[in-house]
Every structure is written in structure tokens, then in C-alpha cells.
């Protein structure tokens, strides 16, 4: 698909988080000039751990990101433990993960991951012109006919292409006319950080040795669930603690306010495994995480403006795919606007972006909502059908690791571009998945 209509674009990215920095890297590598606008006085992230499975890690490699800067933990297992005893109920082994999928499953500290991506987006090293970061620029409006952004400080900037990567409270989304149909989740969540060194000194279990995402509960339609993710090379244990919303409603409380007392963190869990309860008792930086369920949006672009990441498809955290979906969005834009595929038609490229991304992110959104109350719906555990407690809503519809990691975005984009341009697509792929691939759910790609 080598085309002669490629041209260098002046791209404006609204939002300087993980998604904004990712698309900065992707579009810089594709040969474009990128300016990233951040609403606050610095571009950073809040929170602790963030998952990056193979479908996200592959793009970090393709972009030449220095992954070591993120100080990741390479995950070796997914472990679901009994709520009271802590004994493993279901284990999904990741020892052959890299051999199967070509890339490891990384767990990053969110701030470290952001700094790693920021270096790649803004640094002198690497392909393309470094992206520019402009802080204290909060988007107020976008003129869709002139493609100009007006910021709260009065500055006006014009761009060929505008990407809204401004998170779950996206201003760009509202400007595009999308009014989220959303509702508070039936569960609430408090987050806490635990020092591995401090836990070990107190004689508690050293969970960092497992190099695993670990879960307590999440069975039988109950909202009580503890999720442990190690990061910073295992030095920090990041705990996400879920419980029914009637036991504490944080749906309107923003992260970054005053820390909650540890007693509030422990209160919902009188029968919890004593070891993990001991960890939570020394938890620091206890913060509420707002959980809202968003129904899928009808579109994620208009004119020469598109949405990316949480701005375009907020999802519950229970498939650990939020960051990966933002990275995939960025990768899709990087491909669509590179020298091989971009013919100069921005509207066509963004129409294909929506056709490629919206079905996939909507699928993950729905699966994440199911996994909120049933751990067996989660990627990985959805494979462990022999587990005594295994039960899913519809075995044919579970989200599988094959569906996520066998996906070839290049083939998906080529298929959609061929349809738009009236050319033949002869590859044996359907929506990026190889024809004949049999998923553990029993679905065969391409079968009637």
C-alpha cells in the first residue's frame, strides 16, 4: 500500500498522560510534528500499578521505548486465592507467555511508566522529531471547521489533526457531542501501597517472590475482591481493594485528596486471609478510586478530531487492559498516518481508526464489566475450565488471551483500508485475527 500522498501533519494532542505520551511517540515515529497540551503545570500520572500485557508491550518494543526505565516486574503467574485461607484456587501460568506471544507481561508503577513514555516522546533519541510538551493549557473548546483549539488561558492553536487523550473526564469528548450514559459501579475501591521490605520485617508473606497478579475473592457474583500487583521491581506492592458500594461510596471522590485512614481500608474485610490483611494494615497512601460504568460510545471521531484511551472508552479495571487499549489506540494512529498507509486523507484515516478500534475496545469494556463480579471472566482465568468454582455467563463469549495477543493490527487496518479504497484484501485475516484460529471458547475465526 505504498502511497504517494503522504504529508507531514501538525498534530495537537490534548492530554499528557500515558495515552497522550503514547500517541506522541507513535505519530512522531510516523513522521509528524506533535504538540502535547497538558492542563496542569506538569505532565504526570497518579496511582500506582498499571498492567501492560503482550498486546501493549509489543508496541513499546516497536517504538524503541527503553522499557528498563519503567523498572517493571515481569509477571509469571495469575493467582486467584481463597478469600479466607489464601490457598490458590485457580492459577494461570505465564512461564511460556513470551515464547507464545513474543513479548512479556509487564507490571509498571504508573509514574515510572509515564516517565519512560515521556522520555521517548520528547527525547532527542529515536525516529522522528521530538514531540513538544506545553503545560498549563486546559482545553476549553475546539472549532471543528477550522480545527483550532481554544484553551482556558486564551491561547488558540490550529492543527491538522487533534487527538483527545484527556482521560475519563474528557473535555474533547463533550465537544464532539458525546454525553456518556454512565452509572456508579456496584462496587467501591480503595487503593493502598505496601512496602515489601516493611512487610517482610513484620514476618508477613513476601508476595513479591510470586511475580504474579494475585486476587482474593471475586467468585460467585460477590463484589469483595482484593487485587495485588507488584511493581518497581517487586519493591512495592500495589493493592486494589473492592467491596460493595453500600459499605462505602467513593464514586464522587477524586484521587489525590487526603489519604483515608487504614481502619477504613480494613473495615469491609473481617473474614479476609490474615496474611493479606496484615499487608493492608501497613498500607500507605490509601486513596479512593472512582468507579463508573460507561456504556460504549457511538463514535470516537468527528472531522479531524478523534478520541484515545479513557476519553474514548472508559472501562472497569477488571481485565487489566485499560493502558493496553490506550497504547493500541496510539499504535493504530501511528500506522494509519505512516508513510506506507496514509494517502493524505485525514477523514478517511480517522474513519478507519474508528472501525478498527471501537469494536475491539467495546469487547474489552463488556468483558471487564463481567469480570468485576466473576474472576472466571478475566483473561487467563477464563481458560481454567477445570477449576471447581468455574462458571461464566456464556462460554462462547469469554475474552481469551488468544483473542488479545494473536491480534494483528496491521492486518486489521489493511482490511479496513482496502474496503474504503475499493481494493482487494487477500490476507487470511478477519478483523486482525487469523482465519482458522480456534479460541479456548470454542469459537473458530472465519467459521460460519
Short mmCIF file of N, CA and C in Angstrom, two decimals, residues 98-173:
data_model
loop_
_atom_site.label_atom_id
_atom_site.label_comp_id
_atom_site.label_asym_id
_atom_site.label_seq_id
_atom_site.Cartn_x
_atom_site.Cartn_y
_atom_site.Cartn_z
N UNK A 98 6.04 -15.43 26.97
CA UNK A 98 6.88 -14.75 25.98
C UNK A 98 7.12 -15.65 24.76
N UNK A 99 7.32 -16.95 25.02
CA UNK A 99 7.54 -17.87 23.91
C UNK A 99 6.32 -17.95 23.00
N UNK A 100 5.14 -17.89 23.59
CA UNK A 100 3.90 -17.98 22.80
C UNK A 100 3.58 -16.69 22.06
N UNK A 101 3.80 -15.56 22.72
CA UNK A 101 3.29 -14.30 22.19
C UNK A 101 4.37 -13.32 21.76
N UNK A 102 5.62 -13.65 22.03
CA UNK A 102 6.72 -12.82 21.55
C UNK A 102 7.12 -11.69 22.48
N UNK A 103 6.33 -11.43 23.51
CA UNK A 103 6.60 -10.32 24.42
C UNK A 103 6.16 -10.71 25.82
N UNK A 104 6.77 -10.09 26.83
CA UNK A 104 6.44 -10.42 28.21
C UNK A 104 5.23 -9.61 28.68
N UNK A 105 4.73 -9.98 29.84
CA UNK A 105 3.65 -9.26 30.51
C UNK A 105 4.30 -8.41 31.59
N UNK A 106 4.33 -7.10 31.39
CA UNK A 106 4.97 -6.18 32.33
C UNK A 106 3.97 -5.58 33.30
N UNK A 107 4.44 -5.36 34.52
CA UNK A 107 3.68 -4.60 35.50
C UNK A 107 4.53 -3.40 35.92
N UNK A 108 4.02 -2.20 35.65
CA UNK A 108 4.76 -0.98 35.92
C UNK A 108 4.15 -0.21 37.09
N UNK A 109 4.98 0.59 37.75
CA UNK A 109 4.47 1.67 38.58
C UNK A 109 4.04 2.76 37.60
N UNK A 110 2.86 3.30 37.80
CA UNK A 110 2.28 4.22 36.82
C UNK A 110 3.17 5.43 36.55
N UNK A 111 3.75 5.99 37.61
CA UNK A 111 4.59 7.17 37.42
C UNK A 111 5.86 6.82 36.65
N UNK A 112 6.42 5.65 36.92
CA UNK A 112 7.62 5.22 36.21
C UNK A 112 7.31 4.96 34.73
N UNK A 113 6.16 4.34 34.48
CA UNK A 113 5.78 4.08 33.09
C UNK A 113 5.59 5.38 32.33
N UNK A 114 4.94 6.34 32.98
CA UNK A 114 4.73 7.62 32.34
C UNK A 114 6.05 8.31 32.01
N UNK A 115 6.97 8.31 32.97
CA UNK A 115 8.27 8.94 32.74
C UNK A 115 9.01 8.26 31.59
N UNK A 116 8.90 6.95 31.51
CA UNK A 116 9.52 6.16 30.44
C UNK A 116 8.97 6.58 29.07
N UNK A 117 7.64 6.70 28.98
CA UNK A 117 7.00 7.09 27.73
C UNK A 117 7.30 8.55 27.39
N UNK A 118 7.32 9.39 28.40
CA UNK A 118 7.62 10.81 28.20
C UNK A 118 9.01 10.99 27.60
N UNK A 119 9.96 10.23 28.11
CA UNK A 119 11.33 10.31 27.56
C UNK A 119 11.35 9.94 26.08
N UNK A 120 10.57 8.92 25.70
CA UNK A 120 10.55 8.50 24.30
C UNK A 120 9.82 9.50 23.42
N UNK A 121 8.78 10.12 23.96
CA UNK A 121 8.01 11.08 23.17
C UNK A 121 8.78 12.39 22.97
N UNK A 122 9.45 12.87 24.02
CA UNK A 122 10.05 14.20 24.00
C UNK A 122 11.56 14.19 23.77
N UNK A 123 12.20 13.04 23.95
CA UNK A 123 13.66 12.97 23.88
C UNK A 123 14.21 13.10 22.47
N UNK A 124 15.48 13.43 22.40
CA UNK A 124 16.15 13.59 21.10
C UNK A 124 16.38 12.26 20.40
N UNK A 125 16.55 11.20 21.18
CA UNK A 125 16.83 9.90 20.58
C UNK A 125 15.57 9.34 19.93
N UNK A 126 15.79 8.53 18.90
CA UNK A 126 14.67 7.86 18.25
C UNK A 126 14.24 8.54 16.98
N UNK A 127 13.41 7.82 16.25
CA UNK A 127 12.96 8.26 14.93
C UNK A 127 12.01 9.44 15.04
N UNK A 128 12.10 10.37 14.10
CA UNK A 128 11.18 11.49 14.04
C UNK A 128 11.60 12.66 14.91
N UNK A 129 10.90 13.77 14.72
CA UNK A 129 11.17 14.97 15.51
C UNK A 129 10.55 14.82 16.90
N UNK A 130 11.28 15.20 17.95
CA UNK A 130 10.72 15.08 19.29
C UNK A 130 9.40 15.85 19.43
N UNK A 131 8.46 15.25 20.12
CA UNK A 131 7.20 15.94 20.41
C UNK A 131 7.48 17.08 21.39
N UNK A 132 6.60 18.08 21.38
CA UNK A 132 6.72 19.21 22.30
C UNK A 132 5.64 19.08 23.37
N UNK A 133 5.99 19.45 24.59
CA UNK A 133 5.04 19.44 25.70
C UNK A 133 4.78 20.87 26.14
N UNK A 134 3.50 21.23 26.22
CA UNK A 134 3.09 22.55 26.68
C UNK A 134 2.17 22.36 27.88
N UNK A 135 2.55 22.89 29.04
CA UNK A 135 1.76 22.70 30.26
C UNK A 135 0.87 23.90 30.51
N UNK A 136 -0.02 23.75 31.51
CA UNK A 136 -0.98 24.80 31.87
C UNK A 136 -1.85 25.23 30.69
N UNK A 137 -2.24 24.27 29.88
CA UNK A 137 -3.14 24.52 28.74
C UNK A 137 -4.33 23.57 28.84
N UNK A 138 -5.41 24.06 29.40
CA UNK A 138 -6.64 23.27 29.55
C UNK A 138 -7.59 23.58 28.41
N UNK A 139 -8.02 22.55 27.72
CA UNK A 139 -8.89 22.73 26.55
C UNK A 139 -10.25 23.29 26.96
N UNK A 140 -10.65 24.38 26.30
CA UNK A 140 -11.97 24.97 26.54
C UNK A 140 -12.93 24.65 25.40
N UNK A 141 -12.40 24.70 24.15
CA UNK A 141 -13.28 24.47 23.00
C UNK A 141 -12.44 24.08 21.79
N UNK A 142 -13.09 23.45 20.83
CA UNK A 142 -12.46 23.14 19.54
C UNK A 142 -13.41 23.59 18.44
N UNK A 143 -12.90 24.39 17.53
CA UNK A 143 -13.66 24.78 16.35
C UNK A 143 -13.46 23.68 15.31
N UNK A 144 -14.51 22.93 15.04
CA UNK A 144 -14.39 21.76 14.19
C UNK A 144 -14.15 22.14 12.72
N UNK A 145 -14.59 23.32 12.31
CA UNK A 145 -14.41 23.71 10.91
C UNK A 145 -13.00 24.21 10.63
N UNK A 146 -12.39 24.88 11.63
CA UNK A 146 -11.02 25.38 11.43
C UNK A 146 -9.97 24.52 12.11
N UNK A 147 -10.43 23.53 12.91
CA UNK A 147 -9.53 22.65 13.66
C UNK A 147 -8.60 23.45 14.57
N UNK A 148 -9.17 24.39 15.29
CA UNK A 148 -8.41 25.17 16.25
C UNK A 148 -8.88 24.86 17.66
N UNK A 149 -7.91 24.75 18.56
CA UNK A 149 -8.19 24.52 19.98
C UNK A 149 -8.08 25.85 20.70
N UNK A 150 -9.09 26.18 21.51
CA UNK A 150 -9.01 27.34 22.38
C UNK A 150 -8.84 26.84 23.81
N UNK A 151 -7.82 27.37 24.48
CA UNK A 151 -7.53 26.94 25.85
C UNK A 151 -8.06 27.96 26.86
N UNK A 152 -8.19 27.50 28.10
CA UNK A 152 -8.73 28.35 29.15
C UNK A 152 -7.90 29.61 29.35
N UNK A 153 -6.60 29.54 29.05
CA UNK A 153 -5.73 30.70 29.23
C UNK A 153 -5.80 31.68 28.06
N UNK A 154 -6.68 31.40 27.09
CA UNK A 154 -6.87 32.31 25.97
C UNK A 154 -6.04 31.98 24.74
N UNK A 155 -5.10 31.06 24.86
CA UNK A 155 -4.27 30.67 23.73
C UNK A 155 -5.11 29.89 22.72
N UNK A 156 -4.87 30.15 21.44
CA UNK A 156 -5.55 29.43 20.36
C UNK A 156 -4.48 28.75 19.50
N UNK A 157 -4.69 27.46 19.19
CA UNK A 157 -3.73 26.70 18.38
C UNK A 157 -4.46 25.94 17.29
N UNK A 158 -3.90 25.96 16.08
CA UNK A 158 -4.51 25.25 14.96
C UNK A 158 -3.66 24.04 14.60
N UNK A 159 -4.34 22.93 14.30
CA UNK A 159 -3.64 21.69 13.96
C UNK A 159 -4.36 20.98 12.83
N UNK A 160 -3.60 20.19 12.07
CA UNK A 160 -4.20 19.37 11.01
C UNK A 160 -5.04 18.24 11.61
N UNK A 161 -4.57 17.71 12.71
CA UNK A 161 -5.20 16.56 13.39
C UNK A 161 -5.17 16.83 14.88
N UNK A 162 -6.30 16.58 15.57
CA UNK A 162 -6.38 16.76 17.02
C UNK A 162 -6.77 15.43 17.66
N UNK A 163 -6.03 15.04 18.68
CA UNK A 163 -6.29 13.79 19.41
C UNK A 163 -6.68 14.15 20.84
N UNK A 164 -7.87 13.74 21.25
CA UNK A 164 -8.32 13.94 22.63
C UNK A 164 -7.90 12.76 23.49
N UNK A 165 -6.83 12.97 24.27
CA UNK A 165 -6.32 11.93 25.17
C UNK A 165 -6.43 12.43 26.60
N UNK A 166 -7.54 13.10 26.90
CA UNK A 166 -7.67 13.81 28.17
C UNK A 166 -8.50 13.06 29.20
N UNK A 167 -8.47 11.74 29.15
CA UNK A 167 -8.95 10.93 30.26
C UNK A 167 -10.45 10.80 30.40
N UNK A 168 -10.85 10.19 31.51
CA UNK A 168 -12.25 9.81 31.72
C UNK A 168 -13.17 11.04 31.80
N UNK A 169 -12.64 12.19 32.23
CA UNK A 169 -13.44 13.40 32.28
C UNK A 169 -13.23 14.28 31.06
N UNK A 170 -12.94 13.67 29.94
CA UNK A 170 -12.53 14.35 28.71
C UNK A 170 -13.39 15.55 28.32
N UNK A 171 -12.71 16.70 28.10
CA UNK A 171 -13.38 17.87 27.54
C UNK A 171 -13.62 17.68 26.05
N UNK A 172 -12.68 17.04 25.37
CA UNK A 172 -12.79 16.84 23.92
C UNK A 172 -14.00 15.98 23.59
N UNK A 173 -14.25 14.97 24.42
CA UNK A 173 -15.41 14.09 24.19
C UNK A 173 -16.71 14.89 24.18
#
